[in-house]
Short mmCIF file of C-alpha atoms in Angstrom, two decimals:
data_model
loop_
_atom_site.label_atom_id
_atom_site.label_comp_id
_atom_site.label_asym_id
_atom_site.label_seq_id
_atom_site.Cartn_x
_atom_site.Cartn_y
_atom_site.Cartn_z
CA UNK K 1 154.21 114.18 42.24
CA UNK K 2 154.76 115.60 45.74
CA UNK K 3 157.90 113.60 46.64
CA UNK K 4 160.48 116.21 47.67
CA UNK K 5 164.26 115.94 47.21
CA UNK K 6 167.39 118.05 47.64
CA UNK K 7 170.04 118.86 45.06
CA UNK K 8 168.43 116.98 42.18
CA UNK K 9 166.51 119.59 40.22
CA UNK K 10 168.62 122.05 38.27
CA UNK K 11 166.16 124.80 39.12
CA UNK K 12 163.17 125.15 41.36
CA UNK K 13 164.50 123.74 44.65
CA UNK K 14 162.69 125.71 47.33
CA UNK K 15 163.68 126.45 50.88
CA UNK K 16 160.79 124.20 51.91
CA UNK K 17 162.29 121.34 49.88
CA UNK K 18 165.62 121.82 51.62
CA UNK K 19 164.12 122.00 55.10
CA UNK K 20 162.03 118.89 54.56
CA UNK K 21 164.90 116.77 53.30
CA UNK K 22 167.73 117.66 55.70
CA UNK K 23 167.37 114.48 57.67
CA UNK K 24 170.91 113.78 58.86
CA UNK K 25 170.59 110.06 58.06
CA UNK K 26 174.15 108.98 57.38
CA UNK K 27 174.35 105.42 58.71
CA UNK K 28 177.66 104.30 57.18
CA UNK K 29 177.85 101.67 54.44
CA UNK K 30 181.57 102.20 53.80
CA UNK K 31 183.98 105.16 54.14
CA UNK K 32 182.26 107.09 51.33
CA UNK K 33 178.68 105.81 51.03
CA UNK K 34 175.77 105.59 53.47
CA UNK K 35 172.99 103.03 53.69
CA UNK K 36 169.83 103.63 51.76
CA UNK K 37 166.78 103.38 53.98
CA UNK K 38 163.80 104.94 55.70
CA UNK K 39 163.96 106.96 58.88
CA UNK K 40 162.23 105.04 61.71
CA UNK K 41 159.35 106.29 63.82
CA UNK K 42 155.57 106.42 64.02
CA UNK K 43 152.97 108.91 65.18
CA UNK K 44 152.10 107.04 68.37
CA UNK K 45 155.50 105.48 69.04
CA UNK K 46 154.13 101.94 68.79
CA UNK K 47 155.87 100.99 65.55
CA UNK K 48 159.50 100.95 64.52
CA UNK K 49 158.96 101.88 60.90
CA UNK K 50 155.80 103.54 59.56
CA UNK K 51 157.28 105.71 56.80
CA UNK K 52 156.26 104.69 53.25
CA UNK K 53 153.86 102.07 54.60
CA UNK K 54 151.70 100.79 51.75
CA UNK K 55 148.13 99.49 51.89
CA UNK K 56 145.50 98.76 49.28
CA UNK K 57 142.97 101.53 48.64
CA UNK K 58 140.98 100.09 45.72
CA UNK K 59 141.02 97.08 43.43
CA UNK K 60 144.20 98.08 41.58
CA UNK K 61 145.51 101.03 43.62
CA UNK K 62 147.41 101.41 46.87
CA UNK K 63 148.34 104.27 49.15
CA UNK K 64 151.97 104.88 50.09
CA UNK K 65 152.06 106.84 53.35
CA UNK K 66 154.29 109.78 54.11
CA UNK K 67 157.87 109.34 55.22
CA UNK K 68 161.51 110.37 54.95
CA UNK K 69 164.33 108.36 53.43
CA UNK K 70 167.78 108.52 51.94
CA UNK K 71 168.81 106.91 48.64
CA UNK K 72 172.52 106.29 48.09
CA UNK K 73 173.84 106.53 44.56
CA UNK K 74 177.05 105.06 43.18
CA UNK K 75 180.21 105.86 45.08
CA UNK K 76 180.83 109.16 43.25
CA UNK K 77 177.19 110.26 43.12
CA UNK K 78 176.46 110.96 46.77
CA UNK K 79 173.28 110.37 48.78
CA UNK K 80 169.86 111.79 47.96
CA UNK K 81 167.56 112.69 50.88
CA UNK K 82 163.86 112.52 50.02
CA UNK K 83 160.63 113.32 51.83
CA UNK K 84 157.03 112.42 51.04
CA UNK K 85 155.10 114.95 53.17
CA UNK K 86 151.68 113.48 52.34
CA UNK K 87 150.48 110.09 51.11
CA UNK K 88 150.73 109.07 47.45
CA UNK K 89 148.44 106.78 45.43
CA UNK K 90 150.02 104.29 43.02
CA UNK K 91 148.01 102.33 40.46
CA UNK K 92 148.95 98.94 39.04
CA UNK K 93 148.33 97.68 35.51
CA UNK K 94 145.80 94.84 35.05
CA UNK K 95 147.14 91.33 35.34
CA UNK K 96 148.18 89.19 32.38
CA UNK K 97 145.45 86.86 31.14
CA UNK K 98 147.58 83.71 31.68
CA UNK K 99 150.29 84.36 34.24
CA UNK K 100 150.76 86.39 37.37
CA UNK K 101 153.58 88.86 37.84
CA UNK K 102 155.44 90.54 40.72
CA UNK K 103 155.77 94.32 40.60
CA UNK K 104 158.33 96.26 42.60
CA UNK K 105 157.45 99.58 44.24
CA UNK K 106 160.51 101.80 44.77
CA UNK K 107 161.63 105.27 45.71
CA UNK K 108 163.63 106.28 42.65
CA UNK K 109 165.97 109.16 41.91
CA UNK K 110 166.25 110.38 38.32
CA UNK K 111 169.46 112.36 37.85
CA UNK K 112 170.32 113.11 34.23
CA UNK K 113 173.97 113.56 35.09
CA UNK K 114 174.23 109.78 35.49
CA UNK K 115 171.65 108.31 33.10
CA UNK K 116 170.24 108.63 29.62
CA UNK K 117 166.95 110.22 30.66
CA UNK K 118 166.36 113.95 30.69
CA UNK K 119 164.74 113.87 34.13
CA UNK K 120 165.83 115.35 37.44
CA UNK K 121 163.31 114.28 40.06
CA UNK K 122 162.45 111.84 42.84
CA UNK K 123 159.41 109.60 42.37
CA UNK K 124 157.47 106.70 43.91
CA UNK K 125 157.52 104.28 40.99
CA UNK K 126 156.23 100.84 40.04
CA UNK K 127 158.74 98.60 38.28
CA UNK K 128 156.38 96.23 36.49
CA UNK K 129 157.41 92.58 36.52
CA UNK K 130 157.28 90.01 33.73
CA UNK K 131 154.26 87.63 33.69
CA UNK K 132 155.60 84.10 34.19
CA UNK K 133 154.54 80.74 35.52
CA UNK K 134 156.83 81.39 38.50
CA UNK K 135 157.03 85.18 38.57
CA UNK K 136 159.64 87.23 40.39
CA UNK K 137 160.35 90.91 40.73
CA UNK K 138 162.86 92.62 38.48
CA UNK K 139 166.05 94.01 40.07
CA UNK K 140 165.75 97.49 41.53
CA UNK K 141 167.12 100.20 39.22
CA UNK K 142 170.16 102.28 40.15
CA UNK K 143 169.51 105.05 42.69
CA UNK K 144 166.36 103.44 44.03
CA UNK K 145 165.14 102.08 47.35
CA UNK K 146 162.77 99.06 47.24
CA UNK K 147 159.60 99.45 49.32
CA UNK K 148 157.31 96.53 48.46
CA UNK K 149 156.87 93.60 46.15
CA UNK K 150 153.27 93.28 44.94
CA UNK K 151 151.96 90.04 43.44
CA UNK K 152 149.47 90.78 40.68
CA UNK K 153 147.48 87.61 39.89
CA UNK K 154 146.65 86.56 36.36
CA UNK K 155 143.57 88.41 35.10
CA UNK K 156 143.51 90.87 38.02
CA UNK K 157 141.59 94.02 37.15
CA UNK K 158 139.23 96.56 38.64
CA UNK K 159 136.31 94.61 37.22
CA UNK K 160 137.04 91.19 38.75
CA UNK K 161 138.17 91.92 42.29
CA UNK K 162 141.62 93.29 41.61
CA UNK K 163 144.67 92.59 43.75
CA UNK K 164 144.10 90.64 47.02
CA UNK K 165 145.99 93.12 49.17
CA UNK K 166 145.96 91.01 52.34
CA UNK K 167 148.20 88.39 50.69
CA UNK K 168 149.90 90.23 47.84
CA UNK K 169 152.22 92.64 49.68
CA UNK K 170 155.79 91.79 50.67
CA UNK K 171 157.39 94.51 52.80
CA UNK K 172 160.98 95.25 51.72
CA UNK K 173 161.50 98.46 53.66
CA UNK K 174 164.71 98.90 55.63
CA UNK K 175 165.55 101.51 58.22
CA UNK K 176 168.45 103.93 58.46
CA UNK K 177 169.64 106.21 61.27
CA UNK K 178 172.36 108.80 61.75
CA UNK K 179 176.02 107.91 62.18
CA UNK K 180 176.55 106.17 65.54
CA UNK K 181 172.83 105.52 66.01
CA UNK K 182 171.44 102.11 66.93
CA UNK K 183 169.75 100.79 63.82
CA UNK K 184 166.28 99.18 64.23
CA UNK K 185 166.39 96.11 62.00
CA UNK K 186 163.52 95.85 59.56
CA UNK K 187 163.69 93.72 56.44
CA UNK K 188 166.96 92.12 55.26
CA UNK K 189 169.90 92.24 57.67
CA UNK K 190 172.88 93.98 56.08
CA UNK K 191 176.50 93.59 57.24
CA UNK K 192 177.95 96.22 59.53
CA UNK K 193 180.25 98.95 58.28
CA UNK K 194 182.71 98.99 61.20
CA UNK K 195 183.48 97.05 64.40
CA UNK K 196 181.48 98.56 67.24
CA UNK K 197 178.40 99.42 65.21
CA UNK K 198 175.11 98.49 66.91
CA UNK K 199 171.69 97.36 65.75
CA UNK K 200 168.44 96.43 67.50
CA UNK K 201 166.80 93.24 66.22
CA UNK K 202 163.68 93.80 68.31
CA UNK K 203 164.70 91.13 70.82
CA UNK K 204 168.41 91.86 71.31
CA UNK K 205 171.00 94.55 70.85
CA UNK K 206 173.75 93.36 68.51
CA UNK K 207 177.28 94.59 67.91
CA UNK K 208 179.23 94.17 64.67
CA UNK K 209 182.55 92.50 65.53
CA UNK K 210 184.10 92.93 62.09
CA UNK K 211 182.67 89.75 60.63
CA UNK K 212 179.26 89.09 62.19
CA UNK K 213 176.51 90.61 64.28
CA UNK K 214 176.97 89.39 67.87
CA UNK K 215 174.13 89.77 70.36
CA UNK K 216 175.14 92.23 73.06
CA UNK K 217 174.26 89.64 75.70
CA UNK K 218 176.74 87.31 74.00
CA UNK K 219 179.63 89.73 74.07
CA UNK K 220 182.54 88.90 76.35
CA UNK K 221 181.31 89.18 79.91
CA UNK K 222 177.68 89.66 78.86
CA UNK K 223 174.93 87.78 80.70
CA UNK K 224 172.23 86.51 78.36
CA UNK K 225 168.91 87.88 79.69
CA UNK K 226 165.94 85.70 80.53
CA UNK K 227 164.05 87.09 77.51
CA UNK K 228 166.75 85.66 75.22
CA UNK K 229 167.44 82.46 77.12
CA UNK K 230 167.20 80.40 73.94
CA UNK K 231 170.20 82.27 72.51
CA UNK K 232 173.13 79.86 72.00
CA UNK K 233 176.25 80.53 74.02
CA UNK K 234 179.21 82.23 72.36
CA UNK K 235 181.94 80.73 74.54
CA UNK K 236 182.58 78.39 77.46
CA UNK K 237 182.14 80.29 80.70
CA UNK K 238 179.36 82.59 79.47
CA UNK K 239 176.48 83.20 81.86
CA UNK K 240 172.73 83.49 81.31
CA UNK K 241 169.63 84.15 83.36
CA UNK K 242 167.85 80.81 83.02
CA UNK K 243 164.14 80.49 82.36
CA UNK K 244 163.62 79.46 85.99
CA UNK K 245 165.49 82.50 87.30
CA UNK K 246 168.65 80.49 88.05
CA UNK K 247 172.00 81.89 86.94
CA UNK K 248 173.51 79.40 84.50
CA UNK K 249 176.94 78.90 82.93
CA UNK K 250 177.79 77.39 79.53
CA UNK K 251 180.14 74.46 80.17
CA UNK K 252 181.07 73.96 76.54
CA UNK K 253 178.17 71.73 75.61
CA UNK K 254 175.18 72.68 77.78
CA UNK K 255 173.79 75.30 80.14
CA UNK K 256 174.25 74.23 83.78
CA UNK K 257 173.66 75.95 87.11
CA UNK K 258 176.43 78.47 87.68
CA UNK K 259 176.42 77.81 91.41
CA UNK K 260 174.97 74.32 91.98
CA UNK K 261 173.58 73.41 95.35
CA UNK K 262 172.89 73.23 98.13
CA UNK K 263 172.38 69.48 97.79
CA UNK K 264 169.92 67.97 100.26
CA UNK K 265 168.27 64.68 101.11
CA UNK K 266 166.29 63.57 104.14
CA UNK K 267 164.05 60.86 105.54
CA UNK K 268 161.10 61.45 107.84
CA UNK K 269 160.82 57.72 108.43
CA UNK K 270 162.24 56.47 111.74
CA UNK K 271 164.37 53.36 112.22
CA UNK K 272 166.83 51.87 114.70
CA UNK K 273 169.99 49.81 115.02
CA UNK K 274 171.59 47.83 117.83
CA UNK K 275 174.85 47.44 115.90
CA UNK K 276 177.92 48.71 117.68
CA UNK K 277 179.72 49.18 114.36
CA UNK K 278 178.57 51.69 111.76
CA UNK K 279 175.81 50.52 109.39
CA UNK K 280 173.88 52.41 106.70
CA UNK K 281 170.65 50.44 107.08
CA UNK K 282 168.13 51.01 109.85
CA UNK K 283 165.53 48.47 110.97
CA UNK K 284 161.91 49.55 110.45
CA UNK K 285 162.90 52.25 107.92
CA UNK K 286 161.96 51.75 104.28
CA UNK K 287 164.33 54.17 102.54
CA UNK K 288 167.80 52.75 103.16
CA UNK K 289 170.49 53.92 102.75
CA UNK K 290 170.17 57.71 102.95
CA UNK K 291 172.66 59.48 100.69
CA UNK K 292 173.22 62.62 98.66
CA UNK K 293 175.43 63.19 95.62
CA UNK K 294 177.16 66.48 94.78
CA UNK K 295 179.69 67.99 92.39
CA UNK K 296 182.77 69.53 93.95
CA UNK K 297 183.05 73.27 93.15
CA UNK K 298 186.18 75.03 91.82
CA UNK K 299 187.10 75.99 95.40
CA UNK K 300 187.43 72.22 96.15
CA UNK K 301 185.56 72.77 99.42
CA UNK K 302 182.01 72.32 100.71
CA UNK K 303 180.11 72.61 103.97
CA UNK K 304 178.67 69.31 105.24
CA UNK K 305 175.74 69.37 107.67
CA UNK K 306 173.93 66.27 108.92
CA UNK K 307 171.76 65.29 111.84
CA UNK K 308 168.76 63.41 113.20
CA UNK K 309 166.23 63.17 115.98
CA UNK K 310 167.75 60.44 118.18
CA UNK K 311 166.37 58.31 120.97
CA UNK K 312 167.82 55.39 122.95
CA UNK K 313 165.63 52.58 124.30
CA UNK K 314 166.67 49.54 126.33
CA UNK K 315 165.77 45.98 125.47
CA UNK K 316 162.89 44.55 127.50
CA UNK K 317 164.00 43.57 130.99
CA UNK K 318 167.22 45.59 130.75
CA UNK K 319 168.00 48.47 133.09
CA UNK K 320 170.88 50.57 134.21
CA UNK K 321 172.76 50.86 130.91
CA UNK K 322 174.24 54.19 129.85
CA UNK K 323 174.50 54.40 126.11
CA UNK K 324 174.94 56.68 123.07
CA UNK K 325 173.68 56.93 119.50
CA UNK K 326 176.13 58.00 116.80
CA UNK K 327 175.34 59.29 113.31
CA UNK K 328 178.31 59.61 110.97
CA UNK K 329 178.90 59.74 107.21
CA UNK K 330 180.95 57.96 104.60
CA UNK K 331 182.22 60.14 101.70
CA UNK K 332 183.10 58.42 98.44
CA UNK K 333 184.25 59.44 94.98
CA UNK K 334 183.20 56.58 92.76
CA UNK K 335 184.74 53.44 94.29
CA UNK K 336 187.25 55.45 96.31
CA UNK K 337 186.46 56.04 99.99
CA UNK K 338 187.43 59.59 100.92
CA UNK K 339 186.24 59.47 104.51
CA UNK K 340 184.90 56.73 106.79
CA UNK K 341 182.38 57.24 109.62
CA UNK K 342 184.26 58.40 112.71
CA UNK K 343 183.00 58.89 116.28
CA UNK K 344 185.00 62.11 116.58
CA UNK K 345 183.16 63.56 113.59
CA UNK K 346 179.72 62.12 114.39
CA UNK K 347 176.52 63.69 115.69
CA UNK K 348 176.00 62.12 119.12
CA UNK K 349 173.14 61.71 121.59
CA UNK K 350 173.82 60.08 125.00
CA UNK K 351 171.73 59.02 127.98
CA UNK K 352 172.44 57.96 131.50
CA UNK K 353 171.22 54.67 132.92
CA UNK K 354 167.47 54.75 132.24
CA UNK K 355 166.04 58.03 130.72
CA UNK K 356 164.56 57.67 127.25
CA UNK K 357 164.39 61.31 126.17
CA UNK K 358 164.70 62.18 122.46
CA UNK K 359 167.30 64.63 121.20
CA UNK K 360 167.59 66.59 117.94
CA UNK K 361 171.27 66.59 117.09
CA UNK K 362 173.21 68.02 114.12
CA UNK K 363 176.78 68.93 113.27
CA UNK K 364 178.44 71.06 110.59
CA UNK K 365 181.86 70.37 109.12
CA UNK K 366 184.00 71.42 106.18
CA UNK K 367 185.01 69.06 103.41
CA UNK K 368 188.19 70.18 101.68
CA UNK K 369 190.85 69.05 99.19
CA UNK K 370 188.12 67.77 96.88
CA UNK K 371 188.67 67.36 93.15
CA UNK K 372 186.93 70.23 91.37
CA UNK K 373 184.22 68.96 89.04
CA UNK K 374 184.29 65.44 90.48
CA UNK K 375 181.13 63.73 91.77
CA UNK K 376 181.01 62.69 95.42
CA UNK K 377 178.46 60.75 97.44
CA UNK K 378 177.77 61.26 101.16
CA UNK K 379 175.97 58.36 102.89
CA UNK K 380 174.57 58.36 106.43
CA UNK K 381 175.81 55.69 108.89
CA UNK K 382 174.57 54.84 112.37
CA UNK K 383 175.54 52.87 115.45
CA UNK K 384 174.68 52.22 119.07
CA UNK K 385 177.16 51.69 121.91
CA UNK K 386 175.42 48.58 123.26
CA UNK K 387 173.67 45.70 121.56
CA UNK K 388 170.99 45.83 124.26
CA UNK K 389 170.16 49.45 123.38
CA UNK K 390 168.18 50.43 120.34
CA UNK K 391 169.54 53.66 118.85
CA UNK K 392 166.60 55.28 117.05
CA UNK K 393 167.05 57.83 114.24
CA UNK K 394 164.18 59.88 112.81
CA UNK K 395 163.94 63.05 110.66
CA UNK K 396 167.44 62.29 109.37
CA UNK K 397 169.02 64.70 106.87
CA UNK K 398 172.17 65.35 104.84
CA UNK K 399 173.09 68.70 103.28
CA UNK K 400 176.07 69.77 101.19
CA UNK K 401 176.60 73.48 100.48
CA UNK K 402 179.45 74.09 98.00
CA UNK K 403 181.77 77.00 98.77
CA UNK K 404 182.34 79.46 95.91
#
């Protein structure tokens, strides 16, 4: 057996044994003990955990690859560092004629100070399971680190195909790092040992808060990254980078745009009115009325911009009339009118007696004293100054830009 260990053998520990096993892996389990586990790493850097990897090598044998690990004993026994500097072959007993079984492959420390055996050594060992109709592995012995469960089918032997390695291995390996290191999670997730401990799940960094592992992106003030956008929110007011690249905020029940807007609506269809009072319906235009709905931001203020391409035309046989076209807006919150169309706040195009030029006109204003979180609707209204003058409106638009 070439598995090396420190401070187990009464005699014969070499300087090479000591050098190989001084691994500094002391990831805390509690104030006195450390976690048992395998040191992470691979030859090419592509894998998190390659130490003690096991793969089938023949019908009833498997190869356990080299690696370094630490096996924690009971609280008064200390931790045993071990190293397998070259691969080890393990061979399984033939299967039972009637039932399958599940064997457990472990790194095991024999220390005669704490057990009835007369052995002082570290070994890669198979804990053979009991053949049953529904087999399961036996518990791991004291001072051992589980590596794999291996299902041995009924009747498996070297002469009839052996163990189907592609489906029979269950990886139980767990990683361990030095104190303060970020632990790469492999296998079962164990509780943290102290608030502020970190682990890497492969998709998120997590911090132990004293009772649970909390994704780093879910910590107070953390923005959930796009790669973890399916992560549930931890609190109302948390932010995330949405899948569409939009910054979103958790409102207590759903993810919503953190900074909604701007809100926009327009019509490229032209229409006219001869009404001298404000109306929201234009003749010859299909999409009436033109409106836009928005949610008032926490600042209770928003920038309102609206406009149109306007033109004034006289009724047939009419000349010499100066006139104007007005575009205004009505602002409502539900059934409550917040603001009526007003000439002083309108976009205006005027003409003298007979010219029929077209004008592109827009205006920008500030809406204020809104109710934060309330829904408002802005609707376009139009009028002419003379019933004999058609006030035409084309390329009409409404835009609301919330202020944050």
